[in-house]
PDB file of C-alpha atoms in Angstrom:
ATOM      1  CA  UNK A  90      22.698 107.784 117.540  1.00 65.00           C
ATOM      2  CA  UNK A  91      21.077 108.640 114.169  1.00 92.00           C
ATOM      3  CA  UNK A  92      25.261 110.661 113.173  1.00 93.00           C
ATOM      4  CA  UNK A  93      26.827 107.155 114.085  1.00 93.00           C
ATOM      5  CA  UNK A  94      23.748 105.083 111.660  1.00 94.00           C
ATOM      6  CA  UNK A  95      24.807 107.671 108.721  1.00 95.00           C
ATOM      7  CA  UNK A  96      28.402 106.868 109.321  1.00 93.00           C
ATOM      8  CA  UNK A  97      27.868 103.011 109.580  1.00 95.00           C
ATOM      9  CA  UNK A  98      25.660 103.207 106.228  1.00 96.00           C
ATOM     10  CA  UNK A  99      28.759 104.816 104.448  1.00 94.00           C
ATOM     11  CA  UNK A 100      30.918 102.751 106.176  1.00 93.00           C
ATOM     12  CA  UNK A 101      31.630 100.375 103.246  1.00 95.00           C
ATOM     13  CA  UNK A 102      31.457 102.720 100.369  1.00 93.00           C
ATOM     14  CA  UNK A 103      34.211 104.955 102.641  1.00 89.00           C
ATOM     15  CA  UNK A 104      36.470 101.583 102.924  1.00 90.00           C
ATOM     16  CA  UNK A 105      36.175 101.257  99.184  1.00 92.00           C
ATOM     17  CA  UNK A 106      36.863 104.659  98.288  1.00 90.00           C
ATOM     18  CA  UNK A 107      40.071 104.565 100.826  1.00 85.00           C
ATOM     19  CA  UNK A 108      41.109 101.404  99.484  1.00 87.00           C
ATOM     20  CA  UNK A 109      40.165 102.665  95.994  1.00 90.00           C
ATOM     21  CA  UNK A 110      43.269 100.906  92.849  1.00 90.00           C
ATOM     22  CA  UNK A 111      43.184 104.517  91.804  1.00 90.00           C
ATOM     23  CA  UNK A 112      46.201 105.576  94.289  1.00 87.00           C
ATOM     24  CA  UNK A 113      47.919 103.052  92.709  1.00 87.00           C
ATOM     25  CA  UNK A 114      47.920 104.013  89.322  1.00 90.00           C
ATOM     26  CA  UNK A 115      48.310 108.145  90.312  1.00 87.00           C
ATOM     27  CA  UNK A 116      51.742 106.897  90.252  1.00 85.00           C
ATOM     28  CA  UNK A 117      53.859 109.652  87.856  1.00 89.00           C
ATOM     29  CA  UNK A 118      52.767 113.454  86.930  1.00 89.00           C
ATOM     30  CA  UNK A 119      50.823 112.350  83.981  1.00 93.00           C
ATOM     31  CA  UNK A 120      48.248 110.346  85.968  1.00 93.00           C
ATOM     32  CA  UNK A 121      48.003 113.213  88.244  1.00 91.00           C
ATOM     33  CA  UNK A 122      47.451 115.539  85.763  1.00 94.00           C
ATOM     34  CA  UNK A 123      44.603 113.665  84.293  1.00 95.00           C
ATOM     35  CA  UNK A 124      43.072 113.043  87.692  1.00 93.00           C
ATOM     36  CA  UNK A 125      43.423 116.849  88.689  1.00 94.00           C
ATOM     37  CA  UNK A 126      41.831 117.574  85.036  1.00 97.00           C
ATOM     38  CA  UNK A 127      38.618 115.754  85.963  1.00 96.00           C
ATOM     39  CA  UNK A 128      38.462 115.595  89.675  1.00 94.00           C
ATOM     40  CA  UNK A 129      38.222 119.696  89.436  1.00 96.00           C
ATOM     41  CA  UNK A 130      35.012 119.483  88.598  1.00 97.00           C
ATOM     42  CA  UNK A 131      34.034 118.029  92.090  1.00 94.00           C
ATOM     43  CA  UNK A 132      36.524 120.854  93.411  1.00 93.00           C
ATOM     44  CA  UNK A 133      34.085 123.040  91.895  1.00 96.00           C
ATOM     45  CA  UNK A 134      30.925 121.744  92.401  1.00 95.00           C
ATOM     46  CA  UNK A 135      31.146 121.043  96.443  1.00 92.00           C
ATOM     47  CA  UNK A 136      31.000 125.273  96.365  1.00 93.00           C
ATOM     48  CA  UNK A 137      27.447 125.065  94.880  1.00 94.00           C
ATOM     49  CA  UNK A 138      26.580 122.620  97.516  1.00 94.00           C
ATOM     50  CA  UNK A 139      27.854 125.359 100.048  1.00 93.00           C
ATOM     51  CA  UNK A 140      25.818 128.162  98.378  1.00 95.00           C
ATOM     52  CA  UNK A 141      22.859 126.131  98.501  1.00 96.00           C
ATOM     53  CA  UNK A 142      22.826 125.607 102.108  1.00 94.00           C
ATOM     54  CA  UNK A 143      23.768 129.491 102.637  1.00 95.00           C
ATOM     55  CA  UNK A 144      20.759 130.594 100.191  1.00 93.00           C
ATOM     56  CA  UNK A 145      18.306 128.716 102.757  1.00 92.00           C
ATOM     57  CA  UNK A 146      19.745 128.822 105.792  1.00 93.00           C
ATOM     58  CA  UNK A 147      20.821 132.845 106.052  1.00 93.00           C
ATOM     59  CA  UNK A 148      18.982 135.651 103.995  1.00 88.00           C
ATOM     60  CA  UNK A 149      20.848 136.557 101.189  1.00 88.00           C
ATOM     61  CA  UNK A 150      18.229 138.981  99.914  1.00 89.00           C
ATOM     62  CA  UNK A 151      17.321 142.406  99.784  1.00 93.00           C
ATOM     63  CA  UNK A 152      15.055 143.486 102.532  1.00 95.00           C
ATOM     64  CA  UNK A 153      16.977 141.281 104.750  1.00 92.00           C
ATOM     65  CA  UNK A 154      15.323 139.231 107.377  1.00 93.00           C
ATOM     66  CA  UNK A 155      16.285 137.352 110.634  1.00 93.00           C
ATOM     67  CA  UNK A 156      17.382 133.704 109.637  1.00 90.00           C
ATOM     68  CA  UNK A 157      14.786 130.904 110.660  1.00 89.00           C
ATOM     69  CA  UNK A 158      18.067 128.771 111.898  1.00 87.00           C
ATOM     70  CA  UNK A 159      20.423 131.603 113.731  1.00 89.00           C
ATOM     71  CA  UNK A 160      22.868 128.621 114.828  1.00 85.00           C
ATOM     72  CA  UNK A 161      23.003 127.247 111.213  1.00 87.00           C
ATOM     73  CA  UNK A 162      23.436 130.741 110.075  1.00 90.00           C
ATOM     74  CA  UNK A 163      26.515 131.234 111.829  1.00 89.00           C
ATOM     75  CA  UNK A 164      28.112 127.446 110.864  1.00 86.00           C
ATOM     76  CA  UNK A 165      27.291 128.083 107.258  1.00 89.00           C
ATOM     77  CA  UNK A 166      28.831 131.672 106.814  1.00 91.00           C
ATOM     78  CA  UNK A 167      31.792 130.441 109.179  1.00 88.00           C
ATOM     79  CA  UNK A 168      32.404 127.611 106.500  1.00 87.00           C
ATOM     80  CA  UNK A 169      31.571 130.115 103.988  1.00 91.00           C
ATOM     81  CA  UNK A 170      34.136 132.288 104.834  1.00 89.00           C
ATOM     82  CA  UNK A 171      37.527 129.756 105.009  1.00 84.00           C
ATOM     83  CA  UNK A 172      35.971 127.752 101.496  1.00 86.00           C
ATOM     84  CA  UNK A 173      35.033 130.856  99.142  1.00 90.00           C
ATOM     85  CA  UNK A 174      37.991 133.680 100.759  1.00 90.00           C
ATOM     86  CA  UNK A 175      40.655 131.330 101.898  1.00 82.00           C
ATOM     87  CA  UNK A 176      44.389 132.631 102.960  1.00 80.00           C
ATOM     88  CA  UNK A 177      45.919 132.144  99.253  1.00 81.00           C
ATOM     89  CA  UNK A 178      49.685 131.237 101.034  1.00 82.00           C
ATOM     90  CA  UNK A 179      50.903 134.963  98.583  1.00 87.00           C
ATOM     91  CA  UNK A 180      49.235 137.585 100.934  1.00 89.00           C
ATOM     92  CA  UNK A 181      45.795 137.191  99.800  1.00 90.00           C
ATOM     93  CA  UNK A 182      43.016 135.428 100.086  1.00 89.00           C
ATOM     94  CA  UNK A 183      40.716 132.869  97.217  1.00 90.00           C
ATOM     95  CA  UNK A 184      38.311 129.985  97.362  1.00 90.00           C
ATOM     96  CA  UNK A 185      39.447 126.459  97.161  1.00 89.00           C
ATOM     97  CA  UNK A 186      38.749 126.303  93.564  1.00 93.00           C
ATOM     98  CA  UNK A 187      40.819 128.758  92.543  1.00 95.00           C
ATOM     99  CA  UNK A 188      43.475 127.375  94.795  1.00 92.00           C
ATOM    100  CA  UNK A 189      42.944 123.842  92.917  1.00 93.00           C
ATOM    101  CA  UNK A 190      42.953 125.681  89.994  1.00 95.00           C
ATOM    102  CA  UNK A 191      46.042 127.221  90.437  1.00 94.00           C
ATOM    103  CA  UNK A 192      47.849 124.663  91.121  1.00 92.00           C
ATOM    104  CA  UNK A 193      46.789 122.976  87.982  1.00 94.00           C
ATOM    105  CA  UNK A 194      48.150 125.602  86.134  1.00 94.00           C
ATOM    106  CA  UNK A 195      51.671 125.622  87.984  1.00 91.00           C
ATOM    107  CA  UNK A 196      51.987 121.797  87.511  1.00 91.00           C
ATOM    108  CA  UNK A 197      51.367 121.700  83.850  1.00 93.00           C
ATOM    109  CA  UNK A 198      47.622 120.601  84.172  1.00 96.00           C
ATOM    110  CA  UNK A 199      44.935 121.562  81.824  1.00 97.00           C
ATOM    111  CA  UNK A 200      42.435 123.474  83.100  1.00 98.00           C
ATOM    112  CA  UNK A 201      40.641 124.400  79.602  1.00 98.00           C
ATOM    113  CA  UNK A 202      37.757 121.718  80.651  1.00 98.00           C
ATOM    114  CA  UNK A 203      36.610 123.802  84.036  1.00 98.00           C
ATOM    115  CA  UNK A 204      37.403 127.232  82.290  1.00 98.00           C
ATOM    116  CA  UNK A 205      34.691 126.485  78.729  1.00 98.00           C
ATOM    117  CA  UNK A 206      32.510 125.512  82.050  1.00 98.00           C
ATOM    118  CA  UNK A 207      32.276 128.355  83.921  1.00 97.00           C
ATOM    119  CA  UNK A 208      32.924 130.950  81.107  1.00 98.00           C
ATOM    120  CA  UNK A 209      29.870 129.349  79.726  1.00 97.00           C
ATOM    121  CA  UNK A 210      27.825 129.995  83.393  1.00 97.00           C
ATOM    122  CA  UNK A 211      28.813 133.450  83.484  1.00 97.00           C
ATOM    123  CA  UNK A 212      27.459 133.498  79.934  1.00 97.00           C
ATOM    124  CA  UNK A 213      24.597 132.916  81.227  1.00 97.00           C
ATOM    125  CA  UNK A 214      24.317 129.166  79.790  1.00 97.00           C
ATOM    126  CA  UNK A 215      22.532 126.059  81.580  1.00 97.00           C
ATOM    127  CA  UNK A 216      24.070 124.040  83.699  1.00 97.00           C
ATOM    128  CA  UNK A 217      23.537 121.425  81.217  1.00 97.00           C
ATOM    129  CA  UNK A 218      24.427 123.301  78.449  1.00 97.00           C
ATOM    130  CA  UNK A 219      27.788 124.422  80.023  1.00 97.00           C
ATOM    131  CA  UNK A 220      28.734 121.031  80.851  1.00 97.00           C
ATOM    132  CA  UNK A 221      28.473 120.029  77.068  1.00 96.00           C
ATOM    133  CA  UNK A 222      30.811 123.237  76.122  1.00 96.00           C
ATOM    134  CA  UNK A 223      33.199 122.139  78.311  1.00 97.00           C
ATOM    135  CA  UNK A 224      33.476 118.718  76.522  1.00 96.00           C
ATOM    136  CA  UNK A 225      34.056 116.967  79.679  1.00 95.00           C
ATOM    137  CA  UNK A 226      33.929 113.077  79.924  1.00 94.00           C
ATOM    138  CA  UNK A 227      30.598 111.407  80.888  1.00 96.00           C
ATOM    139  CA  UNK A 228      31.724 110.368  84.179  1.00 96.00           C
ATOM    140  CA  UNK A 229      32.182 113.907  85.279  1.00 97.00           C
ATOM    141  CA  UNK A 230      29.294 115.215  84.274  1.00 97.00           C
ATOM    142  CA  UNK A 231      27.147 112.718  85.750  1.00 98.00           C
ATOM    143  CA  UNK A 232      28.877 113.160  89.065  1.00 97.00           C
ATOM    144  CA  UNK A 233      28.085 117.246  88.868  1.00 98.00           C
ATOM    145  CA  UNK A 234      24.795 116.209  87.708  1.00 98.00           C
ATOM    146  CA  UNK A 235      24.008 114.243  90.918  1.00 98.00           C
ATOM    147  CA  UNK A 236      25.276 117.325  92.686  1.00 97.00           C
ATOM    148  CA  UNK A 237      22.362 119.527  91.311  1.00 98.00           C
ATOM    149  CA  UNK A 238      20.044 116.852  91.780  1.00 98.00           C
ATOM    150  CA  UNK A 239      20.310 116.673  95.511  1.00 98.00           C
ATOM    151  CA  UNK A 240      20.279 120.585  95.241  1.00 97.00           C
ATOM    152  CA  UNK A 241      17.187 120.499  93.308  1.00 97.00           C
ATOM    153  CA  UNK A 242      15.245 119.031  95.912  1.00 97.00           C
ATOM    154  CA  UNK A 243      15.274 121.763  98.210  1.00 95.00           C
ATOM    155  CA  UNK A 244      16.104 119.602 100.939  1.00 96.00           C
ATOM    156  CA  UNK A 245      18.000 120.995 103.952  1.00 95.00           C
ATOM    157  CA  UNK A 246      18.432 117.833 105.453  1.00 96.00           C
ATOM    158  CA  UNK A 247      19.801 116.179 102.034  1.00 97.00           C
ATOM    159  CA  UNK A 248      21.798 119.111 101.088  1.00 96.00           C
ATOM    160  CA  UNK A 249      23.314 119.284 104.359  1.00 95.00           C
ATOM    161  CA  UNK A 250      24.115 115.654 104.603  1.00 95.00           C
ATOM    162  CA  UNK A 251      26.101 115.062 100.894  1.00 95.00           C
ATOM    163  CA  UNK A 252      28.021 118.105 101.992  1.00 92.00           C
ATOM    164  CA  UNK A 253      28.973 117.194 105.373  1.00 90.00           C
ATOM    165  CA  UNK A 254      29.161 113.300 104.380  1.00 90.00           C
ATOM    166  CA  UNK A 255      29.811 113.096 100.769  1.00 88.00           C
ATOM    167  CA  UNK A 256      31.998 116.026 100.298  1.00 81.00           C
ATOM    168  CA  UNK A 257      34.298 115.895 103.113  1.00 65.00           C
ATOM    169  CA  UNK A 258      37.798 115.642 102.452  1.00 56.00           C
ATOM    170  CA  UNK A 259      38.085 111.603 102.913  1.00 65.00           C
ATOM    171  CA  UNK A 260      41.878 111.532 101.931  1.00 63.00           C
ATOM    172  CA  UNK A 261      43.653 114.334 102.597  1.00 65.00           C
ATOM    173  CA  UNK A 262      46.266 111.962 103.724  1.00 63.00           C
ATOM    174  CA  UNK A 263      46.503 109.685 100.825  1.00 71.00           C
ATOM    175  CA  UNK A 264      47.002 112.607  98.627  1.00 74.00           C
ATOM    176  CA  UNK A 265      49.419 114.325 101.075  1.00 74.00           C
ATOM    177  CA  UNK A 266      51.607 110.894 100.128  1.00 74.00           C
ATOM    178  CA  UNK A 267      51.014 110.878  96.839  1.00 79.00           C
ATOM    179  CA  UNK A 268      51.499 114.502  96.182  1.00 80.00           C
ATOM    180  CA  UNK A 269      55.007 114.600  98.352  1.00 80.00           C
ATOM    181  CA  UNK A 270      56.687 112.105  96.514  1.00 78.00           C
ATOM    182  CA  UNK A 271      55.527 113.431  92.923  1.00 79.00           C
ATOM    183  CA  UNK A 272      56.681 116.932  94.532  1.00 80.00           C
ATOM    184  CA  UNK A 273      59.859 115.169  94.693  1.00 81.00           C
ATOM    185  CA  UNK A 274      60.549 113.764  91.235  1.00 79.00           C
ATOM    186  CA  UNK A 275      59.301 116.923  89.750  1.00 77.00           C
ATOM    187  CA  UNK A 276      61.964 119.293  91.343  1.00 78.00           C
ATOM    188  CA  UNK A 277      59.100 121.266  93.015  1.00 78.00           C
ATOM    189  CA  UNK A 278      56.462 121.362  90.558  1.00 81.00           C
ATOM    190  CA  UNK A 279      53.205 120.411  93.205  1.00 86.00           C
ATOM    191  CA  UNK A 280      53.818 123.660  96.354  1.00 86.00           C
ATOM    192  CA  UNK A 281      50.637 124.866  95.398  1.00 86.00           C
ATOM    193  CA  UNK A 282      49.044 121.718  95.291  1.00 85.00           C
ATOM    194  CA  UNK A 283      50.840 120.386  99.071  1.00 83.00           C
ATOM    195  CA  UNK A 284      49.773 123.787  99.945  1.00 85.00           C
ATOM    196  CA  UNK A 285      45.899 123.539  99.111  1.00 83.00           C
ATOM    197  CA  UNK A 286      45.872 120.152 100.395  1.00 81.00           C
ATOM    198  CA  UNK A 287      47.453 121.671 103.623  1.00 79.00           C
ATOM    199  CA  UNK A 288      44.177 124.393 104.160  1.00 80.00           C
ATOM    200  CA  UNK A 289      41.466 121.039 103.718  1.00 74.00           C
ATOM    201  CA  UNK A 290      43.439 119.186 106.421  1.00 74.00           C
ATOM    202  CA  UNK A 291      43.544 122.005 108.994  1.00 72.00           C
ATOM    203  CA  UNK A 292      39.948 123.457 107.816  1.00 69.00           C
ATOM    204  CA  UNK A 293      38.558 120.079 107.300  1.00 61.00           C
ATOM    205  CA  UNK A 294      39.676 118.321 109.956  1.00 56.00           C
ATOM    206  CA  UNK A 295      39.752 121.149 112.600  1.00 57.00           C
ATOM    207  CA  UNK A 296      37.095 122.910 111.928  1.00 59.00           C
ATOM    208  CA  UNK A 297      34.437 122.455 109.103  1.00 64.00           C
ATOM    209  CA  UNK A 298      34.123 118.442 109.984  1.00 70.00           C
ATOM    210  CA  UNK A 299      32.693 119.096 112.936  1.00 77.00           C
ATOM    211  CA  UNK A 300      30.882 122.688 111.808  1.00 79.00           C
ATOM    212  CA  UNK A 301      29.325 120.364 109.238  1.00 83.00           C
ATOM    213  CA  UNK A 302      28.232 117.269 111.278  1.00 87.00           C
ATOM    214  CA  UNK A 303      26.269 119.499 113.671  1.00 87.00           C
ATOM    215  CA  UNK A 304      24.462 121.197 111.274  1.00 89.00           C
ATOM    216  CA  UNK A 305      23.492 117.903 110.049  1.00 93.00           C
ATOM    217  CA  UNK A 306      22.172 117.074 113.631  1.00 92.00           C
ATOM    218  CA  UNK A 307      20.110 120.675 114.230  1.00 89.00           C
ATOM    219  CA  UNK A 308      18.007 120.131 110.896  1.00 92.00           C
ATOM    220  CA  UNK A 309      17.206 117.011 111.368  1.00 94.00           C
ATOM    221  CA  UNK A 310      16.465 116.978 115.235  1.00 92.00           C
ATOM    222  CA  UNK A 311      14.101 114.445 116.256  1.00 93.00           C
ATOM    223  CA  UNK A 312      12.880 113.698 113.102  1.00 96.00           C
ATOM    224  CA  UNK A 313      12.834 110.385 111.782  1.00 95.00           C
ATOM    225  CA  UNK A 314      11.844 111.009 108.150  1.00 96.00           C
ATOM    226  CA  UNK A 315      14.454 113.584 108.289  1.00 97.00           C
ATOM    227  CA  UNK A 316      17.392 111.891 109.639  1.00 97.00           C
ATOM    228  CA  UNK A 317      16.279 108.463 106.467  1.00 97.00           C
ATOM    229  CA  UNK A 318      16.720 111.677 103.963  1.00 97.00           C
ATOM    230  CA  UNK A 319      20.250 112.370 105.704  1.00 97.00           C
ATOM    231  CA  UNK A 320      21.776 109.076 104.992  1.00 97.00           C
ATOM    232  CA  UNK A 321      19.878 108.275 101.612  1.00 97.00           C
ATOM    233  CA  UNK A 322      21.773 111.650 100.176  1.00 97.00           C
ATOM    234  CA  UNK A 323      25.068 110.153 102.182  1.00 96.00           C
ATOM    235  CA  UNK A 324      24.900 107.102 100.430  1.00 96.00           C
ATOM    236  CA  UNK A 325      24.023 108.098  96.758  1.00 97.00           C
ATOM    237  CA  UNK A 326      26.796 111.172  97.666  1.00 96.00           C
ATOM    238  CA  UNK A 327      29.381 108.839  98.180  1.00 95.00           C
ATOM    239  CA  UNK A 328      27.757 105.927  95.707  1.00 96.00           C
ATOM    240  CA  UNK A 329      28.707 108.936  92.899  1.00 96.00           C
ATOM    241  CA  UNK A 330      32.436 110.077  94.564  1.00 94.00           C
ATOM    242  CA  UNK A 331      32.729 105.558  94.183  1.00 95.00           C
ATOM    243  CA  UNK A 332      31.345 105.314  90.792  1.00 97.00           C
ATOM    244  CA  UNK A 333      33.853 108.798  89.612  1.00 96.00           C
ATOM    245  CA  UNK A 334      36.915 107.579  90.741  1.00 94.00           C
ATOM    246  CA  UNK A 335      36.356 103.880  89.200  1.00 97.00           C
ATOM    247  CA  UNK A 336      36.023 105.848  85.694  1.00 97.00           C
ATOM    248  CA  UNK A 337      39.234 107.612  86.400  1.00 96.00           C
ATOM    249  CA  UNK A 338      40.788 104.558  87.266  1.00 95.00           C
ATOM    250  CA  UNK A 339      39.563 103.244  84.507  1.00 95.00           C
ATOM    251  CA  UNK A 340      40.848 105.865  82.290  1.00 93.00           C
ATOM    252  CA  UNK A 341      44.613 105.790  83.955  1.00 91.00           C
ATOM    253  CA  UNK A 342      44.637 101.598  82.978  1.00 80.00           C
TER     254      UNK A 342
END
């Protein structure tokens, strides 16, 4: 009862976001370029998310210790696993980012933006002051920044719930049509991208939804406090996904 109250509380903001002008407008490779340019940055930051949950939920530190949530444990390293070490469709294996990434790069998108931003985290730079070396729009940053924000509370529950609620793949299937018929005026130029879209759908859908949802359930148990923390983060999650691509729509008018 309290999964299906979350999912009615999103319910609109999911409607708008499906229903969202932006498809519209992603209508030649130019548009797409610019939205893979910015949306990247979400790309990226839904992996912090991830390592958040894993930091609290198994030990990650030297003496080890038993995990105070063996079942979450074992969801979060499962979904750990497919997002950070992916099959790589070449032989190999890399996160999602660097999937997204690499298909920026074979479609003529530029990823300079994402690359001043991490080079400037493994420089050991702020979050904040990485984001201002990377020169990226305002709109971007404050979506990241909302990110960290619901990390910075500590919150299981919260953290747990803009993952699992805000940071599920909503359109793989919107993109899948938008991507196939740019794939097709471009001679080829979006494989990777059909092919990164392809590992969200099956992972996603398959496997991680569901992964997801019940962790969700199993830290908030019977907890009413709890479960109003679930669908607040939910809510401003997707609120910030809304409010990101109305700027990008925005930008493509």
């Amino acid at each position: 009862m309290n999964l299906d109250q979350i999912r009615d509380a999103v319910t609109p903001l999911r409607q708008s976001l499906l229903q969202h002008s932006l498809y519209v407008r992603m209508d030649d490779a130019a548009a797409l370029r610019t939205f893979m340019e910015q949306h990247v940055f979400a790309v990226w930051d839904f992996m912090s998310l991830l390592k958040a949950l894993q930091q609290r939920l198994c030990c990650t530190t030297v003496p080890w210790v038993p995990s105070a949530h063996p079942a979450a444990s074992r969801l979060i390293n499962e979904i750990v696993l497919g997002e950070a070490s992916d099959e790589d469709g070449r032989g190999g294996h890399a996160s999602h980012f660097e999937l997204y990434r690499r298909s920026m790069i074979g479609f003529g998108a530029d990823t300079a933006r994402i690359d001043r931003l991490t080079a400037g985290l493994r420089d050991g730079l702020s979050l904040e002051a990485a984001l201002r070396a990377s020169e990226v729009n305002e709109a971007v940053a404050r979506f990241v920044q909302h990110t960290f924000q619901i990390i910075a509370t500590g919150d299981l529950c919260r953290i747990a719930s803009a993952f699992t609620f805000g940071r599920e793949d909503l359109l793989p299937s919107v993109f899948q049509k938008i991507v196939d018929q740019l794939d097709r005026q471009t001679g080829g130029g979006l494989t990777e991208f059909q092919f990164y879209l392809k590992r969200h759908i099956d992972l996603d859908g398959g496997e991680h939804g569901p992964m997801a949802t019940r962790l969700v359930a199993d830290l908030c148990g019977d907890d009413p406090a709890k479960w109003n923390a679930a669908r607040e983060a939910a809510v401003s999650s997707l609120q910030a996904r809304l409010d990101l691509w109305n700027a990008i729509s925005e930008q493509l008018n």
